[in-house]
PDB file of C-alpha atoms in Angstrom:
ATOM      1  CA  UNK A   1       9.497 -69.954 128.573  1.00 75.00           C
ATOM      2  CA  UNK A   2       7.753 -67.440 130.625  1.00 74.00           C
ATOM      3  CA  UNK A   3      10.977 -66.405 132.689  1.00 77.00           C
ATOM      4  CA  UNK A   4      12.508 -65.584 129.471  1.00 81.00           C
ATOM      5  CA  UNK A   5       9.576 -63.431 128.706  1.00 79.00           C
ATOM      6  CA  UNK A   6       9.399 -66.035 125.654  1.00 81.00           C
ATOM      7  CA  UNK A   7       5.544 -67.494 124.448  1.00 81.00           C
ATOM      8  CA  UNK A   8       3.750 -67.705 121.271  1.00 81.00           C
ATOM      9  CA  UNK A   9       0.141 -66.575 120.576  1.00 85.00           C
ATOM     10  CA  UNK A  10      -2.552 -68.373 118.890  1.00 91.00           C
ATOM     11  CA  UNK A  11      -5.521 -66.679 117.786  1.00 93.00           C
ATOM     12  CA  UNK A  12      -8.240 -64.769 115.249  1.00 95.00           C
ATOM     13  CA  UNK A  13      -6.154 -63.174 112.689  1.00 94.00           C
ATOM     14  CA  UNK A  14      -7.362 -59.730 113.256  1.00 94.00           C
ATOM     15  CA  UNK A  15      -6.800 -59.865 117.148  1.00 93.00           C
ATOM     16  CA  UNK A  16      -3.098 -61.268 116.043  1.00 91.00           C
ATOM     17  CA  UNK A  17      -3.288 -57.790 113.990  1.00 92.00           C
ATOM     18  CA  UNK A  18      -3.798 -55.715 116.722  1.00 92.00           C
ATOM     19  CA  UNK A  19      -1.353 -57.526 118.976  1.00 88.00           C
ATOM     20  CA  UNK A  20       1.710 -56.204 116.592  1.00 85.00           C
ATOM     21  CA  UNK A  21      -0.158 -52.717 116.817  1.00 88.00           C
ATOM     22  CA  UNK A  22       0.893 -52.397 120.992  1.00 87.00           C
ATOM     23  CA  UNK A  23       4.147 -54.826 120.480  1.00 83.00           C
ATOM     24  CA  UNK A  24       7.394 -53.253 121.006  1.00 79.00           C
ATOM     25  CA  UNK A  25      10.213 -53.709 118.508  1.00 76.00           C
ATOM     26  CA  UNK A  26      12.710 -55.263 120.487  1.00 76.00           C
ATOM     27  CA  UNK A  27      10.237 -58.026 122.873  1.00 79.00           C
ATOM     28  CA  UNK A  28      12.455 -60.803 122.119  1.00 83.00           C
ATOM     29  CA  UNK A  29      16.456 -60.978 123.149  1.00 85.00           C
ATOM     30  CA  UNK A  30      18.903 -62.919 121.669  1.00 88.00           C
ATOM     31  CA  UNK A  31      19.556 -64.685 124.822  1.00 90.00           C
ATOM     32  CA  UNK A  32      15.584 -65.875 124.726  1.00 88.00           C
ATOM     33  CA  UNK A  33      15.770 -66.840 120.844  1.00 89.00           C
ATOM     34  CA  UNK A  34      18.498 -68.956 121.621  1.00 92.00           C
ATOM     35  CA  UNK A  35      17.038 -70.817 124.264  1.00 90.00           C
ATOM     36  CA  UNK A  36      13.754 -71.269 122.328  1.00 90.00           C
ATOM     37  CA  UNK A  37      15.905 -73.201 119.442  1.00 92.00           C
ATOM     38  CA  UNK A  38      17.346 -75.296 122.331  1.00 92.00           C
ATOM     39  CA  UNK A  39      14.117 -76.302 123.452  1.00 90.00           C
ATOM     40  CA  UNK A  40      12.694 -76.769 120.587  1.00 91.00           C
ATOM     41  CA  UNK A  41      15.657 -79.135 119.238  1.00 95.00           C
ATOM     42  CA  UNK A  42      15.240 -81.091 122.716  1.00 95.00           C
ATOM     43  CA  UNK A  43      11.548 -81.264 123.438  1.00 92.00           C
ATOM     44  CA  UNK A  44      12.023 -83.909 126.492  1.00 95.00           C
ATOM     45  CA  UNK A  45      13.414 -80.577 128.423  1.00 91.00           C
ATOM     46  CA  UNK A  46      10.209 -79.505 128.925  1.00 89.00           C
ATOM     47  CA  UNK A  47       8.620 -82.861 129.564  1.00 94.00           C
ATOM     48  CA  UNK A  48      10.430 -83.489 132.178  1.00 95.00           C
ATOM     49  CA  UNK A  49       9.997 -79.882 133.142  1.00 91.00           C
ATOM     50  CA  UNK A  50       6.240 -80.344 133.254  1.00 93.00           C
ATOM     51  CA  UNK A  51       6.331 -83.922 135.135  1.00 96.00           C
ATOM     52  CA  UNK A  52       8.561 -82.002 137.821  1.00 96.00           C
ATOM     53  CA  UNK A  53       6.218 -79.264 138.184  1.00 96.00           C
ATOM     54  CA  UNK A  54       3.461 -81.754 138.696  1.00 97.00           C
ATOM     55  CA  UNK A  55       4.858 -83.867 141.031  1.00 97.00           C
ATOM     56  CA  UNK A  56       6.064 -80.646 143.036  1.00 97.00           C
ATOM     57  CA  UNK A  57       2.209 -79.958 142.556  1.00 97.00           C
ATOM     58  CA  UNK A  58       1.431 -83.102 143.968  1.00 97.00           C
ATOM     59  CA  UNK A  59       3.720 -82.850 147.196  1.00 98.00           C
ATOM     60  CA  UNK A  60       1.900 -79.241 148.194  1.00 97.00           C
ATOM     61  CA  UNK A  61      -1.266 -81.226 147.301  1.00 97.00           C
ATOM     62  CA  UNK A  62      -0.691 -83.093 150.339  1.00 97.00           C
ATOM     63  CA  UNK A  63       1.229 -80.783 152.572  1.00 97.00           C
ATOM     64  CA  UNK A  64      -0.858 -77.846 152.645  1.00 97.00           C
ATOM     65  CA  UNK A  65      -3.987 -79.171 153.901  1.00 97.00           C
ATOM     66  CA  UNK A  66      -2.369 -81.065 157.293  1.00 96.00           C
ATOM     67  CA  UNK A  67      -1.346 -77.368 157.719  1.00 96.00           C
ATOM     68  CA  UNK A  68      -4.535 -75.950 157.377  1.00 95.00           C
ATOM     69  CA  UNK A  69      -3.471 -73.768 154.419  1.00 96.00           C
ATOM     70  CA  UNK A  70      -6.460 -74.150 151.369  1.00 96.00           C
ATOM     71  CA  UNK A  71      -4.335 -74.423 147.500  1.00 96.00           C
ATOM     72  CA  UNK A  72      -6.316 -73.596 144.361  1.00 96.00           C
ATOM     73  CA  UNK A  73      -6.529 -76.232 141.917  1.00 95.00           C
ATOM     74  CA  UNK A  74      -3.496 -75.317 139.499  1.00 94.00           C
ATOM     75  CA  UNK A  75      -2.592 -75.442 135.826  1.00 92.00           C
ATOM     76  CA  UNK A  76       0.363 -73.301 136.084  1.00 91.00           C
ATOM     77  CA  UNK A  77       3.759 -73.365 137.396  1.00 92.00           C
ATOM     78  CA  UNK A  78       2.772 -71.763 140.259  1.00 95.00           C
ATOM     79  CA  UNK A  79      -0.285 -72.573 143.084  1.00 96.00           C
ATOM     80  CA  UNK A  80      -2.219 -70.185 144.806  1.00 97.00           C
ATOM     81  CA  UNK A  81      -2.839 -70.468 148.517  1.00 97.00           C
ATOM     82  CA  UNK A  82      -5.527 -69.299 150.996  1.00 97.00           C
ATOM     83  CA  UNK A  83      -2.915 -68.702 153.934  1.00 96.00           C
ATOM     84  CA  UNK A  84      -5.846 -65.795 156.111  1.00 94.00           C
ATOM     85  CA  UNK A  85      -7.260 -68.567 158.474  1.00 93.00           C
ATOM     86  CA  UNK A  86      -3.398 -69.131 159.927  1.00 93.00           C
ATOM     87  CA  UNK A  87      -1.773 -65.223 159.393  1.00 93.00           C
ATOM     88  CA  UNK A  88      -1.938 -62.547 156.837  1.00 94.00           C
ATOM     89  CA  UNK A  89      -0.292 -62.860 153.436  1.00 95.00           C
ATOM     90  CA  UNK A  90       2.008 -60.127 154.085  1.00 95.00           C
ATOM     91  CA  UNK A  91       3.467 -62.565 157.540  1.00 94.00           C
ATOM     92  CA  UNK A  92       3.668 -65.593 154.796  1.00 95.00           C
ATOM     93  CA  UNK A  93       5.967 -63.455 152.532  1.00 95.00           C
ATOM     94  CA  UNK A  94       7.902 -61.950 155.342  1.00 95.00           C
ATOM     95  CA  UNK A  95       8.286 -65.468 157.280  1.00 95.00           C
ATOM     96  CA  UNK A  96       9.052 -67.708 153.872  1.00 96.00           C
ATOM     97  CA  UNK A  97      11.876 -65.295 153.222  1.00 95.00           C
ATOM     98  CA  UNK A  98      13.917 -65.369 156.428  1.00 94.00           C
ATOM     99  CA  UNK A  99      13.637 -69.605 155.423  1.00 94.00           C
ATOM    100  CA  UNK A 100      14.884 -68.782 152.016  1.00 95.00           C
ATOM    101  CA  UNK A 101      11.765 -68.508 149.775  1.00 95.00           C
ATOM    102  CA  UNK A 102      10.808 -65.749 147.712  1.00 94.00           C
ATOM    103  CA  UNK A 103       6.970 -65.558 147.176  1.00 94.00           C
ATOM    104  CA  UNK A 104       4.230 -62.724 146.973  1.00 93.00           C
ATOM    105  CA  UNK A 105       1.140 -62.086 148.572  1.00 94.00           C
ATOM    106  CA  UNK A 106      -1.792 -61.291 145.878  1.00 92.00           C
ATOM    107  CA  UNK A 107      -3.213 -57.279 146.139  1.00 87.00           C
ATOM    108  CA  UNK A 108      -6.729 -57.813 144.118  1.00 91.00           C
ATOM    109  CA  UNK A 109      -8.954 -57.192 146.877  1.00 92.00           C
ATOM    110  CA  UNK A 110     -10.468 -61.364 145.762  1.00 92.00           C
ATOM    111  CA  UNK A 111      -7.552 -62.436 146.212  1.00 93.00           C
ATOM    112  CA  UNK A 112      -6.098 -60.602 149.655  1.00 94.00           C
ATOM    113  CA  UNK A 113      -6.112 -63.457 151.524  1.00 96.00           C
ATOM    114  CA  UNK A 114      -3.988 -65.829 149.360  1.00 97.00           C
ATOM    115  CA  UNK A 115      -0.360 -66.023 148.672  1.00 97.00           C
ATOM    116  CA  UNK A 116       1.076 -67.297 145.466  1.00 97.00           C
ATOM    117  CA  UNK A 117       4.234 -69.753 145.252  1.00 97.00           C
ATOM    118  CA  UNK A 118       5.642 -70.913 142.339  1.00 95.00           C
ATOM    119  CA  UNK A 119       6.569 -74.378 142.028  1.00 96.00           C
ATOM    120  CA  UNK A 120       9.517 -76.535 141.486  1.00 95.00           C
ATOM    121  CA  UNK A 121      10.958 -80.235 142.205  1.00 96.00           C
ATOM    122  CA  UNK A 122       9.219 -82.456 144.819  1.00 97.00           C
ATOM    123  CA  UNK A 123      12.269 -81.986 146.907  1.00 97.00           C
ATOM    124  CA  UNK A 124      12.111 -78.418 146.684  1.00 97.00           C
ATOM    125  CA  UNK A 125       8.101 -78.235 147.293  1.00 98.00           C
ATOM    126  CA  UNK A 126       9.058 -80.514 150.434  1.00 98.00           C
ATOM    127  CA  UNK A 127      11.454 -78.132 152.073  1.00 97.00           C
ATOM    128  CA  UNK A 128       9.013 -75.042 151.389  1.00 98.00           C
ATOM    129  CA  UNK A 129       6.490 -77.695 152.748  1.00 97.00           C
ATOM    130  CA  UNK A 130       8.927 -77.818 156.280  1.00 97.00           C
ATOM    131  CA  UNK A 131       9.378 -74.664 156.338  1.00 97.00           C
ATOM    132  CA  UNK A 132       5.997 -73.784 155.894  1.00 97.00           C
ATOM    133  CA  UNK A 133       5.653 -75.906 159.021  1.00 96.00           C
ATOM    134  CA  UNK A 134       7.535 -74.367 160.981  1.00 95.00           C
ATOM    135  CA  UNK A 135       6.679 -70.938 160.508  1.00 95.00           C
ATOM    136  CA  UNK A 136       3.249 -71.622 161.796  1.00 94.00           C
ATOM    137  CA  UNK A 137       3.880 -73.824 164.636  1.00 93.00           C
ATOM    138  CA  UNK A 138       7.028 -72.025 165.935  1.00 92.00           C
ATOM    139  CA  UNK A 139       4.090 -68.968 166.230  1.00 84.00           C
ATOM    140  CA  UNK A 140       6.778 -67.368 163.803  1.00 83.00           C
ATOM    141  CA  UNK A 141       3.570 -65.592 161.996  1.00 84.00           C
ATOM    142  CA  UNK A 142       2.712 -63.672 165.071  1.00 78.00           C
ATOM    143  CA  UNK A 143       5.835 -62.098 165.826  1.00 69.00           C
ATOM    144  CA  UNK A 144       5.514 -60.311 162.490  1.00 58.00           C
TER     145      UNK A 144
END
């Protein structure tokens, strides 16, 4: 539940040790512990979670090439695209916003020429993927 700031850690004893050493004594809220017990009761939450993600996955799959726009292969909630061959990140961000999207540009200098979007429903994924249109054939990018 990572927009609940909620996960669990596997690992080698001692580096579970030294986790708790830089852990801060309140990193779970009650609001987060009681959605955790929810999800765990109701497992097909996520499933169907995951199988939306995926298929949203799927749609940008698609989309983003007939664009000319380059997506990582994913195995997150969230794709990363090469967007430097059609406009700077920083145009992507601006542009996507005015359509309604919130995404973010990535500042490592590997990854400056890539934008990151998080994914949702295929109906969602499709809109971003119109929108997306849009912006670059309306020359939207360049008036940035």
């Amino acid at each position: 539940l990572a927009g609940l700031r909620l996960g669990y850690v596997a690992g080698d004893p001692e580096v579970i040790h030294n986790l708790y050493k830089v852990r801060t004594v309140n990193d779970v809220n009650s609001m987060s512990i009681l959605c955790a017990d929810e999800i765990l009761k109701h497992p097909e939450i996520i499933d169907d979670y995951v199988a939306q993600i995926e298929a949203g996955e799927a749609v940008l799959r698609l989309a983003l090439p007939e664009l000319g726009l380059e997506m990582l292969p994913t195995h997150a909630n969230f794709v990363v695209v090469r967007v430097v061959q059609i406009g700077q990140p920083y145009q992507f961000v601006k542009a996507l916003k005015s359509h309604g999207y919130l995404i973010r540009a990535l500042e490592s200098e590997c990854m400056a020429d890539y934008i990151r979007i998080t994914l949702g429903s295929p109906e969602m994924m499709r809109h971003l993927a119109t929108s997306l249109k849009e912006i670059i054939t309306s020359g939207e990018l360049n008036q940035q």
